[in-house]
Short mmCIF file of C-alpha atoms in Angstrom, two decimals:
data_model
loop_
_atom_site.label_atom_id
_atom_site.label_comp_id
_atom_site.label_asym_id
_atom_site.label_seq_id
_atom_site.Cartn_x
_atom_site.Cartn_y
_atom_site.Cartn_z
CA MET H 20 -8.64 -228.79 -118.93
CA PRO H 21 -10.64 -228.12 -115.76
CA ASP H 22 -9.12 -226.16 -112.89
CA VAL H 23 -7.90 -228.22 -109.94
CA HIS H 24 -8.97 -226.88 -106.56
CA TRP H 25 -5.98 -228.04 -104.56
CA ASN H 26 -7.34 -227.00 -101.18
CA HIS H 27 -10.46 -229.08 -101.77
CA GLU H 28 -8.37 -232.08 -102.85
CA LEU H 29 -6.05 -231.86 -99.83
CA VAL H 30 -8.96 -231.49 -97.41
CA ASP H 31 -11.03 -234.23 -99.02
CA GLN H 32 -8.22 -236.78 -98.87
CA LEU H 33 -8.18 -236.69 -95.07
CA ASP H 34 -11.67 -235.48 -94.23
CA TRP H 35 -13.45 -238.20 -96.22
CA HIS H 36 -11.30 -240.90 -94.65
CA PHE H 37 -11.70 -239.50 -91.13
CA ALA H 38 -15.49 -239.14 -91.38
CA ASN H 39 -16.25 -242.38 -93.24
CA GLN H 40 -13.63 -244.87 -92.12
CA ALA H 41 -11.23 -243.87 -89.36
CA ARG H 42 -13.46 -242.13 -86.83
CA PRO H 43 -16.37 -244.61 -87.06
CA ARG H 44 -13.89 -247.43 -86.29
CA LEU H 45 -13.24 -245.76 -82.91
CA ASP H 46 -16.87 -245.76 -81.79
CA GLY H 47 -17.33 -247.77 -78.60
CA LEU H 48 -13.62 -247.78 -77.71
CA THR H 49 -13.32 -248.97 -74.11
CA ASP H 50 -10.71 -248.12 -71.52
CA ASP H 51 -9.59 -251.74 -71.55
CA GLU H 52 -8.90 -251.55 -75.30
CA TYR H 53 -7.33 -248.12 -74.92
CA PHE H 54 -4.69 -249.42 -72.52
CA TRP H 55 -4.37 -253.00 -73.85
CA GLU H 56 -0.78 -254.10 -74.45
CA PRO H 57 -0.60 -257.05 -76.84
CA VAL H 58 3.07 -257.31 -75.83
CA PRO H 59 5.10 -255.21 -73.39
CA GLY H 60 5.82 -251.87 -75.05
CA TRP H 61 4.92 -248.21 -74.77
CA SER H 62 1.65 -246.85 -73.43
CA LEU H 63 0.20 -244.20 -71.16
CA ARG H 64 0.73 -244.98 -67.49
CA HIS H 65 -0.18 -243.54 -64.15
CA ARG H 66 2.71 -241.29 -63.25
CA ASP H 67 3.71 -243.47 -60.28
CA ALA H 68 3.75 -246.63 -62.47
CA SER H 69 5.94 -245.37 -65.32
CA THR H 70 9.35 -246.94 -65.80
CA ALA H 71 10.30 -244.84 -68.85
CA PRO H 72 13.53 -242.79 -68.70
CA THR H 73 11.45 -239.61 -69.00
CA ALA H 74 7.91 -238.96 -67.76
CA PRO H 75 6.40 -236.26 -69.96
CA GLY H 76 2.99 -234.84 -69.18
CA THR H 77 1.35 -232.61 -66.60
CA GLY H 78 -1.56 -234.68 -65.30
CA ASP H 79 -2.01 -238.06 -63.63
CA PHE H 80 -0.76 -239.89 -66.74
CA THR H 81 2.54 -239.88 -68.54
CA ILE H 82 3.49 -241.28 -71.93
CA ASP H 83 6.33 -243.79 -72.35
CA PHE H 84 9.12 -242.19 -74.32
CA SER H 85 12.86 -242.19 -74.77
CA TYR H 86 15.21 -240.55 -77.22
CA PRO H 87 16.76 -241.97 -79.21
CA GLU H 88 13.97 -244.47 -79.74
CA PRO H 89 14.99 -248.09 -78.99
CA VAL H 90 15.69 -250.43 -81.91
CA PRO H 91 13.44 -252.17 -82.68
CA ALA H 92 10.83 -249.55 -81.83
CA PRO H 93 8.46 -250.63 -79.04
CA VAL H 94 4.93 -251.78 -79.85
CA THR H 95 2.60 -248.99 -78.80
CA THR H 96 -0.93 -249.13 -77.43
CA ILE H 97 -4.03 -247.43 -78.75
CA ALA H 98 -3.63 -244.88 -75.95
CA TRP H 99 -0.07 -244.09 -77.04
CA ARG H 100 -1.00 -243.79 -80.72
CA LEU H 101 -4.01 -241.56 -80.09
CA CYS H 102 -1.92 -239.29 -77.87
CA HIS H 103 0.77 -239.10 -80.55
CA ILE H 104 -1.92 -237.93 -82.99
CA LEU H 105 -3.26 -235.43 -80.45
CA VAL H 106 0.11 -233.89 -79.58
CA GLY H 107 2.65 -234.42 -82.35
CA VAL H 108 0.44 -234.71 -85.40
CA LEU H 109 -2.54 -232.37 -84.91
CA GLY H 110 -2.04 -230.32 -81.74
CA ALA H 111 1.44 -228.92 -82.28
CA ARG H 112 0.72 -228.14 -85.94
CA THR H 113 -2.56 -226.39 -85.17
CA ALA H 114 -0.74 -224.32 -82.56
CA SER H 115 1.99 -223.41 -85.05
CA HIS H 116 -0.23 -222.53 -88.00
CA PHE H 117 -3.83 -221.90 -86.95
CA ASP H 118 -3.65 -220.18 -83.54
CA GLY H 119 -4.55 -223.30 -81.59
CA PRO H 120 -3.50 -223.71 -77.96
CA ALA H 121 0.14 -224.54 -77.29
CA VAL H 122 0.68 -228.31 -77.22
CA ASP H 123 3.85 -230.31 -76.64
CA TYR H 124 4.74 -233.73 -75.24
CA GLN H 125 6.22 -232.36 -72.01
CA ASN H 126 3.28 -230.16 -71.01
CA PHE H 127 0.25 -232.10 -72.24
CA ALA H 128 -2.33 -233.49 -69.79
CA TYR H 129 -2.66 -236.98 -71.30
CA PRO H 130 -6.22 -238.34 -71.35
CA GLY H 131 -6.63 -241.22 -68.91
CA THR H 132 -9.81 -242.60 -70.51
CA ALA H 133 -10.80 -243.62 -74.00
CA ALA H 134 -13.80 -241.28 -73.92
CA LEU H 135 -11.64 -238.26 -73.10
CA ALA H 136 -9.10 -239.20 -75.78
CA LEU H 137 -11.83 -239.46 -78.43
CA ALA H 138 -13.37 -236.14 -77.37
CA GLN H 139 -9.94 -234.52 -77.69
CA LEU H 140 -9.37 -236.21 -81.04
CA ASP H 141 -12.61 -234.75 -82.36
CA GLU H 142 -11.69 -231.30 -81.03
CA TYR H 143 -8.10 -231.31 -82.32
CA TYR H 144 -9.10 -232.75 -85.67
CA ALA H 145 -11.82 -230.10 -86.12
CA ARG H 146 -9.29 -227.33 -85.43
CA TRP H 147 -6.78 -228.77 -87.89
CA ILE H 148 -9.20 -229.40 -90.75
CA GLN H 149 -10.85 -225.98 -90.34
CA GLY H 150 -7.41 -224.40 -90.50
CA VAL H 151 -6.55 -226.29 -93.68
CA LYS H 152 -9.90 -225.34 -95.23
CA SER H 153 -9.04 -221.68 -94.61
CA LEU H 154 -5.87 -221.82 -96.72
CA ASP H 155 -5.98 -220.22 -100.14
CA GLU H 156 -3.49 -220.85 -102.94
CA ALA H 157 -0.98 -218.41 -101.44
CA GLY H 158 -1.33 -220.03 -98.01
CA LEU H 159 -0.75 -223.51 -99.44
CA GLY H 160 2.36 -222.27 -101.25
CA ALA H 161 3.88 -220.34 -98.32
CA PRO H 162 6.90 -221.88 -96.54
CA CYS H 163 6.00 -223.69 -93.31
CA GLY H 164 8.58 -221.84 -91.22
CA ALA H 165 11.20 -222.71 -88.62
CA ALA H 166 8.76 -224.46 -86.24
CA GLU H 167 8.47 -227.31 -88.75
CA GLY H 168 12.10 -228.48 -88.78
CA PRO H 169 12.59 -230.48 -91.99
CA PHE H 170 9.46 -228.85 -93.45
CA ALA H 171 10.68 -225.29 -92.72
CA ASP H 172 11.29 -224.39 -96.37
CA ALA H 173 8.62 -226.67 -97.80
CA PRO H 174 5.26 -225.24 -98.88
CA MET H 175 2.38 -225.59 -96.45
CA ALA H 176 0.76 -228.03 -98.90
CA ALA H 177 3.63 -230.47 -98.24
CA LEU H 178 2.96 -230.31 -94.50
CA VAL H 179 -0.77 -230.85 -95.08
CA LEU H 180 0.02 -233.98 -97.10
CA HIS H 181 2.37 -235.16 -94.34
CA ILE H 182 -0.32 -234.68 -91.68
CA ASN H 183 -2.81 -236.52 -93.91
CA ARG H 184 -0.41 -239.48 -94.15
CA GLU H 185 0.36 -239.46 -90.42
CA THR H 186 -3.29 -239.30 -89.38
CA ILE H 187 -4.44 -241.96 -91.84
CA HIS H 188 -1.70 -244.45 -91.04
CA HIS H 189 -1.83 -244.06 -87.24
CA LEU H 190 -5.61 -244.41 -87.18
CA ALA H 191 -5.28 -247.52 -89.37
CA GLU H 192 -2.86 -248.92 -86.77
CA VAL H 193 -5.44 -248.19 -84.06
CA ALA H 194 -8.09 -250.03 -86.09
CA LEU H 195 -5.79 -253.04 -86.40
CA LEU H 196 -5.16 -253.05 -82.65
CA ARG H 197 -8.92 -253.01 -82.10
CA ASP H 198 -9.22 -256.04 -84.39
CA LEU H 199 -6.49 -257.87 -82.46
CA TYR H 200 -8.13 -256.97 -79.16
CA ALA H 201 -11.47 -258.34 -80.38
CA HIS H 202 -9.77 -261.66 -81.23
CA ARG H 203 -7.28 -261.76 -78.35
CA HIS H 204 -8.70 -265.10 -77.16
CA LEU H 205 -7.17 -266.60 -80.32
CA LEU H 206 -3.81 -265.04 -79.46
CA GLN H 207 -4.02 -266.48 -75.95
CA ARG H 208 -4.90 -269.94 -77.27
CA GLY H 209 -1.89 -269.77 -79.57
CA SER H 210 0.44 -268.88 -76.70
CA GLU H 211 -0.81 -271.93 -74.77
CA GLY H 212 0.31 -274.29 -77.51
CA GLU H 213 -3.07 -274.52 -79.23
CA PRO H 214 -3.73 -273.26 -82.73
CA GLY H 215 -3.74 -269.48 -82.70
CA LEU H 216 -3.76 -266.80 -85.35
#
């Protein structure tokens, strides 16, 4: 029976998807798409335009947020989803495990353009995947530690799988929002009593 190189398998699951499917689907993302709200929900907003109970962030933009999350959960924009990936999925974990810069929702300067968000996504993703590539068998088996809450006692491999799932599913949601944006004229026709989607 051949040896399984678990680090390679964990890396390849996300890295192949990111390079061949998810990231190419973001090429050409416009600011209009980035901020488009198919229905009222959560997004990034200029600090003076936010109506959220809290206004996390340090720059000109803040992210809509409340805890506990409303039920049903608000529909979120591409901007919101990309920033969630930047901060909560990749940034905070790279800071905790691979000496990346400190990142949290309260103190993040949220990117106010699609181009800046994509540049940060590329940067944060590169840090994360390089960190994962550096893990040997002992590193993959080591407990995640207190910074990871429910993953504190879980092996690092479990956190890597979790980050793979989070990144893949949120970027798939972004791709779907781009598809809806591209066909929004059909949504508008449907809301005017004509055949829609």
